[in-house]
């Protein structure tokens, strides 16, 4: 899935509040994309999040760790995300 940082920002901006599962494995979001995803409260019902092989880097992972919506996530895949 070639989702860019702008795509991640649009995804988290709204209209997907009921989304419970988001699998972006191997999407190459990069740090900017993961930070964009983690900068919003637009995914409050998210329970499964897959960000493996996204090249999130340290700054993306730090932003994800501080993300308010992460509290509801029960399954998190970060395999080789760094």
CSV table of N, CA and C in Angstrom, one decimal:
chain,number,residue,atom,x,y,z
A,1,UNK,N,0.8,-1.2,0.0
A,1,UNK,CA,0.0,0.0,0.0
A,1,UNK,C,0.9,1.2,0.0
A,2,UNK,N,1.0,2.0,-1.1
A,2,UNK,CA,1.8,3.2,-1.1
A,2,UNK,C,1.2,4.4,-0.5
A,3,UNK,N,0.9,4.3,0.8
A,3,UNK,CA,0.3,5.4,1.5
A,3,UNK,C,1.4,6.4,1.9
A,4,UNK,N,1.2,7.7,1.6
A,4,UNK,CA,2.2,8.7,1.9
A,4,UNK,C,1.8,9.4,3.2
A,5,UNK,N,2.7,10.2,3.7
A,5,UNK,CA,2.4,11.0,4.9
A,5,UNK,C,1.2,11.8,4.8
A,6,UNK,N,0.9,12.4,3.6
A,6,UNK,CA,-0.3,13.2,3.4
A,6,UNK,C,-1.5,12.2,3.5
A,7,UNK,N,-1.4,11.0,3.0
A,7,UNK,CA,-2.5,10.1,3.0
A,7,UNK,C,-2.8,9.7,4.5
A,8,UNK,N,-1.8,9.5,5.3
A,8,UNK,CA,-1.9,9.1,6.7
A,8,UNK,C,-2.6,10.3,7.4
A,9,UNK,N,-2.2,11.5,7.1
A,9,UNK,CA,-2.9,12.7,7.7
A,9,UNK,C,-4.3,12.7,7.4
A,10,UNK,N,-4.7,12.5,6.1
A,10,UNK,CA,-6.1,12.5,5.7
A,10,UNK,C,-6.9,11.4,6.4
A,11,UNK,N,-6.2,10.2,6.5
A,11,UNK,CA,-6.9,9.1,7.1
A,11,UNK,C,-7.2,9.4,8.6
A,12,UNK,N,-6.3,10.0,9.3
A,12,UNK,CA,-6.5,10.3,10.7
A,12,UNK,C,-7.3,11.6,10.9
A,13,UNK,N,-7.6,12.4,9.9
A,13,UNK,CA,-8.3,13.7,10.0
A,13,UNK,C,-9.8,13.5,10.3
A,14,UNK,N,-10.4,12.5,9.9
A,14,UNK,CA,-11.8,12.3,10.1
A,14,UNK,C,-12.5,11.4,9.1
A,15,UNK,N,-13.7,11.0,9.5
A,15,UNK,CA,-14.5,10.2,8.6
A,15,UNK,C,-14.3,8.7,8.9
A,16,UNK,N,-13.3,8.4,9.7
A,16,UNK,CA,-13.0,7.0,10.0
A,16,UNK,C,-13.1,6.6,11.5
A,17,UNK,N,-13.9,7.4,12.2
A,17,UNK,CA,-14.0,7.2,13.7
A,17,UNK,C,-14.4,5.8,14.1
A,18,UNK,N,-15.2,5.1,13.2
A,18,UNK,CA,-15.6,3.7,13.6
A,18,UNK,C,-14.6,2.6,13.2
A,19,UNK,N,-13.5,3.0,12.6
A,19,UNK,CA,-12.5,2.1,12.1
A,19,UNK,C,-11.9,1.3,13.3
A,20,UNK,N,-11.9,0.0,13.3
A,20,UNK,CA,-11.3,-0.8,14.4
A,20,UNK,C,-10.0,-1.5,14.0
A,21,UNK,N,-9.7,-1.6,12.7
A,21,UNK,CA,-8.6,-2.3,12.2
A,21,UNK,C,-7.9,-1.6,11.1
A,22,UNK,N,-6.6,-1.3,11.3
A,22,UNK,CA,-5.8,-0.6,10.2
A,22,UNK,C,-4.5,-1.3,10.0
A,23,UNK,N,-4.3,-1.9,8.8
A,23,UNK,CA,-3.1,-2.6,8.5
A,23,UNK,C,-2.4,-1.9,7.4
A,24,UNK,N,-1.3,-1.3,7.8
A,24,UNK,CA,-0.5,-0.5,6.8
A,24,UNK,C,0.9,-1.2,6.7
A,25,UNK,N,1.0,-2.5,6.9
A,25,UNK,CA,2.2,-3.2,6.8
A,25,UNK,C,2.9,-3.0,5.4
A,26,UNK,N,4.2,-2.7,5.5
A,26,UNK,CA,5.0,-2.4,4.3
A,26,UNK,C,4.6,-1.2,3.5
A,27,UNK,N,3.9,-0.3,4.1
A,27,UNK,CA,3.4,0.9,3.4
A,27,UNK,C,4.5,2.0,3.2
A,28,UNK,N,5.6,1.9,3.9
A,28,UNK,CA,6.7,2.9,3.8
A,28,UNK,C,6.2,4.3,4.2
A,29,UNK,N,5.4,4.4,5.2
A,29,UNK,CA,4.9,5.7,5.7
A,29,UNK,C,6.1,6.6,6.1
A,30,UNK,N,7.1,6.0,6.6
A,30,UNK,CA,8.2,6.8,7.1
A,30,UNK,C,7.8,7.6,8.4
A,31,UNK,N,8.7,8.3,9.0
A,31,UNK,CA,8.5,9.0,10.2
A,31,UNK,C,7.3,10.0,10.1
A,32,UNK,N,7.3,10.7,9.0
A,32,UNK,CA,6.3,11.8,8.8
A,32,UNK,C,4.9,11.1,8.8
A,33,UNK,N,4.8,10.0,8.1
A,33,UNK,CA,3.4,9.4,8.0
A,33,UNK,C,3.0,8.9,9.3
A,34,UNK,N,3.9,8.2,10.1
A,34,UNK,CA,3.5,7.7,11.4
A,34,UNK,C,3.2,8.9,12.4
A,35,UNK,N,4.0,10.0,12.3
A,35,UNK,CA,3.7,11.1,13.1
A,35,UNK,C,2.3,11.8,12.7
A,36,UNK,N,2.0,11.8,11.4
A,36,UNK,CA,0.7,12.3,11.0
A,36,UNK,C,-0.4,11.5,11.5
A,37,UNK,N,-0.3,10.2,11.5
A,37,UNK,CA,-1.3,9.3,12.0
A,37,UNK,C,-1.5,9.5,13.5
A,38,UNK,N,-0.4,9.7,14.2
A,38,UNK,CA,-0.4,9.8,15.6
A,38,UNK,C,-0.8,11.2,16.1
A,39,UNK,N,-1.0,12.1,15.2
A,39,UNK,CA,-1.2,13.5,15.6
A,39,UNK,C,-2.7,13.9,15.7
A,40,UNK,N,-3.5,12.9,15.6
A,40,UNK,CA,-5.0,13.1,15.5
A,40,UNK,C,-5.7,12.2,16.5
A,41,UNK,N,-6.9,12.6,16.9
A,41,UNK,CA,-7.8,11.8,17.7
A,41,UNK,C,-8.9,11.1,16.8
A,42,UNK,N,-8.7,11.1,15.5
A,42,UNK,CA,-9.7,10.6,14.6
A,42,UNK,C,-9.9,9.1,14.5
A,43,UNK,N,-9.2,8.3,15.3
A,43,UNK,CA,-9.4,6.9,15.2
A,43,UNK,C,-9.6,6.3,16.6
A,44,UNK,N,-10.7,6.8,17.3
A,44,UNK,CA,-10.9,6.4,18.7
A,44,UNK,C,-11.2,5.0,19.0
A,45,UNK,N,-11.7,4.3,17.9
A,45,UNK,CA,-12.2,2.9,18.1
A,45,UNK,C,-11.1,1.9,17.6
A,46,UNK,N,-10.0,2.4,17.2
A,46,UNK,CA,-9.0,1.5,16.6
A,46,UNK,C,-8.5,0.4,17.7
A,47,UNK,N,-8.5,-0.8,17.3
A,47,UNK,CA,-8.1,-1.9,18.2
A,47,UNK,C,-7.0,-2.7,17.6
A,48,UNK,N,-6.8,-2.7,16.3
A,48,UNK,CA,-5.7,-3.5,15.7
A,48,UNK,C,-4.9,-2.5,14.7
A,49,UNK,N,-3.6,-2.4,14.9
A,49,UNK,CA,-2.8,-1.5,14.2
A,49,UNK,C,-1.5,-2.2,13.7
A,50,UNK,N,-1.3,-2.3,12.4
A,50,UNK,CA,-0.1,-2.9,11.9
A,50,UNK,C,0.7,-1.9,11.1
A,51,UNK,N,1.9,-1.7,11.7
A,51,UNK,CA,2.8,-0.7,11.1
A,51,UNK,C,4.2,-1.3,10.8
A,52,UNK,N,4.2,-2.7,10.7
A,52,UNK,CA,5.4,-3.4,10.4
A,52,UNK,C,6.0,-3.0,9.0
A,53,UNK,N,7.3,-2.8,9.0
A,53,UNK,CA,8.0,-2.5,7.8
A,53,UNK,C,7.5,-1.2,7.2
A,54,UNK,N,7.3,-0.2,8.0
A,54,UNK,CA,6.9,1.1,7.5
A,54,UNK,C,8.0,2.2,7.6
A,55,UNK,N,9.2,1.8,8.0
A,55,UNK,CA,10.3,2.8,8.1
A,55,UNK,C,9.9,3.9,9.0
A,56,UNK,N,9.2,3.6,10.1
A,56,UNK,CA,8.7,4.7,11.0
A,56,UNK,C,9.8,5.4,11.7
A,57,UNK,N,10.9,4.7,11.9
A,57,UNK,CA,12.1,5.4,12.6
A,57,UNK,C,11.8,5.7,14.0
A,58,UNK,N,12.8,6.2,14.7
A,58,UNK,CA,12.7,6.5,16.1
A,58,UNK,C,11.6,7.6,16.4
A,59,UNK,N,11.6,8.7,15.6
A,59,UNK,CA,10.7,9.8,15.8
A,59,UNK,C,9.2,9.4,15.6
A,60,UNK,N,9.0,8.5,14.6
A,60,UNK,CA,7.7,8.0,14.4
A,60,UNK,C,7.2,7.1,15.5
A,61,UNK,N,8.1,6.3,16.0
A,61,UNK,CA,7.7,5.4,17.2
A,61,UNK,C,7.5,6.2,18.4
A,62,UNK,N,8.3,7.2,18.7
A,62,UNK,CA,8.1,8.1,19.8
A,62,UNK,C,6.7,8.8,19.7
A,63,UNK,N,6.4,9.3,18.6
A,63,UNK,CA,5.1,9.9,18.4
A,63,UNK,C,3.9,8.9,18.6
A,64,UNK,N,4.1,7.7,18.1
A,64,UNK,CA,3.1,6.7,18.3
A,64,UNK,C,2.9,6.3,19.7
A,65,UNK,N,4.0,6.3,20.5
A,65,UNK,CA,3.9,6.0,21.9
A,65,UNK,C,3.1,7.0,22.7
A,66,UNK,N,3.1,8.2,22.2
A,66,UNK,CA,2.4,9.3,22.9
A,66,UNK,C,1.0,9.5,22.4
A,67,UNK,N,0.6,8.7,21.4
A,67,UNK,CA,-0.7,8.9,20.7
A,67,UNK,C,-1.8,8.5,21.6
A,68,UNK,N,-2.8,9.4,21.8
A,68,UNK,CA,-3.9,9.2,22.7
A,68,UNK,C,-4.7,7.9,22.3
A,69,UNK,N,-4.9,7.7,21.0
A,69,UNK,CA,-5.7,6.6,20.5
A,69,UNK,C,-5.0,5.2,20.7
A,70,UNK,N,-3.7,5.2,21.0
A,70,UNK,CA,-3.0,4.0,21.2
A,70,UNK,C,-3.5,3.2,22.4
A,71,UNK,N,-4.1,3.9,23.3
A,71,UNK,CA,-4.6,3.3,24.6
A,71,UNK,C,-5.6,2.2,24.3
A,72,UNK,N,-6.4,2.4,23.2
A,72,UNK,CA,-7.4,1.4,22.9
A,72,UNK,C,-7.0,0.2,22.0
A,73,UNK,N,-5.8,0.4,21.5
A,73,UNK,CA,-5.2,-0.7,20.6
A,73,UNK,C,-4.8,-1.9,21.4
A,74,UNK,N,-5.3,-3.1,20.9
A,74,UNK,CA,-5.1,-4.3,21.6
A,74,UNK,C,-4.1,-5.2,20.9
A,75,UNK,N,-3.9,-4.9,19.6
A,75,UNK,CA,-2.9,-5.7,18.8
A,75,UNK,C,-2.1,-4.7,18.0
A,76,UNK,N,-0.8,-4.7,18.2
A,76,UNK,CA,0.1,-3.7,17.6
A,76,UNK,C,1.2,-4.5,17.0
A,77,UNK,N,1.4,-4.2,15.7
A,77,UNK,CA,2.5,-4.9,14.9
A,77,UNK,C,3.5,-3.8,14.5
A,78,UNK,N,4.7,-3.9,15.1
A,78,UNK,CA,5.8,-2.9,14.7
A,78,UNK,C,7.0,-3.7,14.2
A,79,UNK,N,6.9,-4.8,13.7
A,79,UNK,CA,8.0,-5.6,13.2
A,79,UNK,C,8.8,-4.8,12.2
A,80,UNK,N,10.0,-4.6,12.4
A,80,UNK,CA,10.9,-3.9,11.5
A,80,UNK,C,10.4,-2.5,11.2
A,81,UNK,N,9.7,-1.9,12.1
A,81,UNK,CA,9.2,-0.6,11.8
A,81,UNK,C,10.2,0.5,11.9
A,82,UNK,N,11.3,0.2,12.7
A,82,UNK,CA,12.3,1.2,13.0
A,82,UNK,C,13.2,1.3,11.8
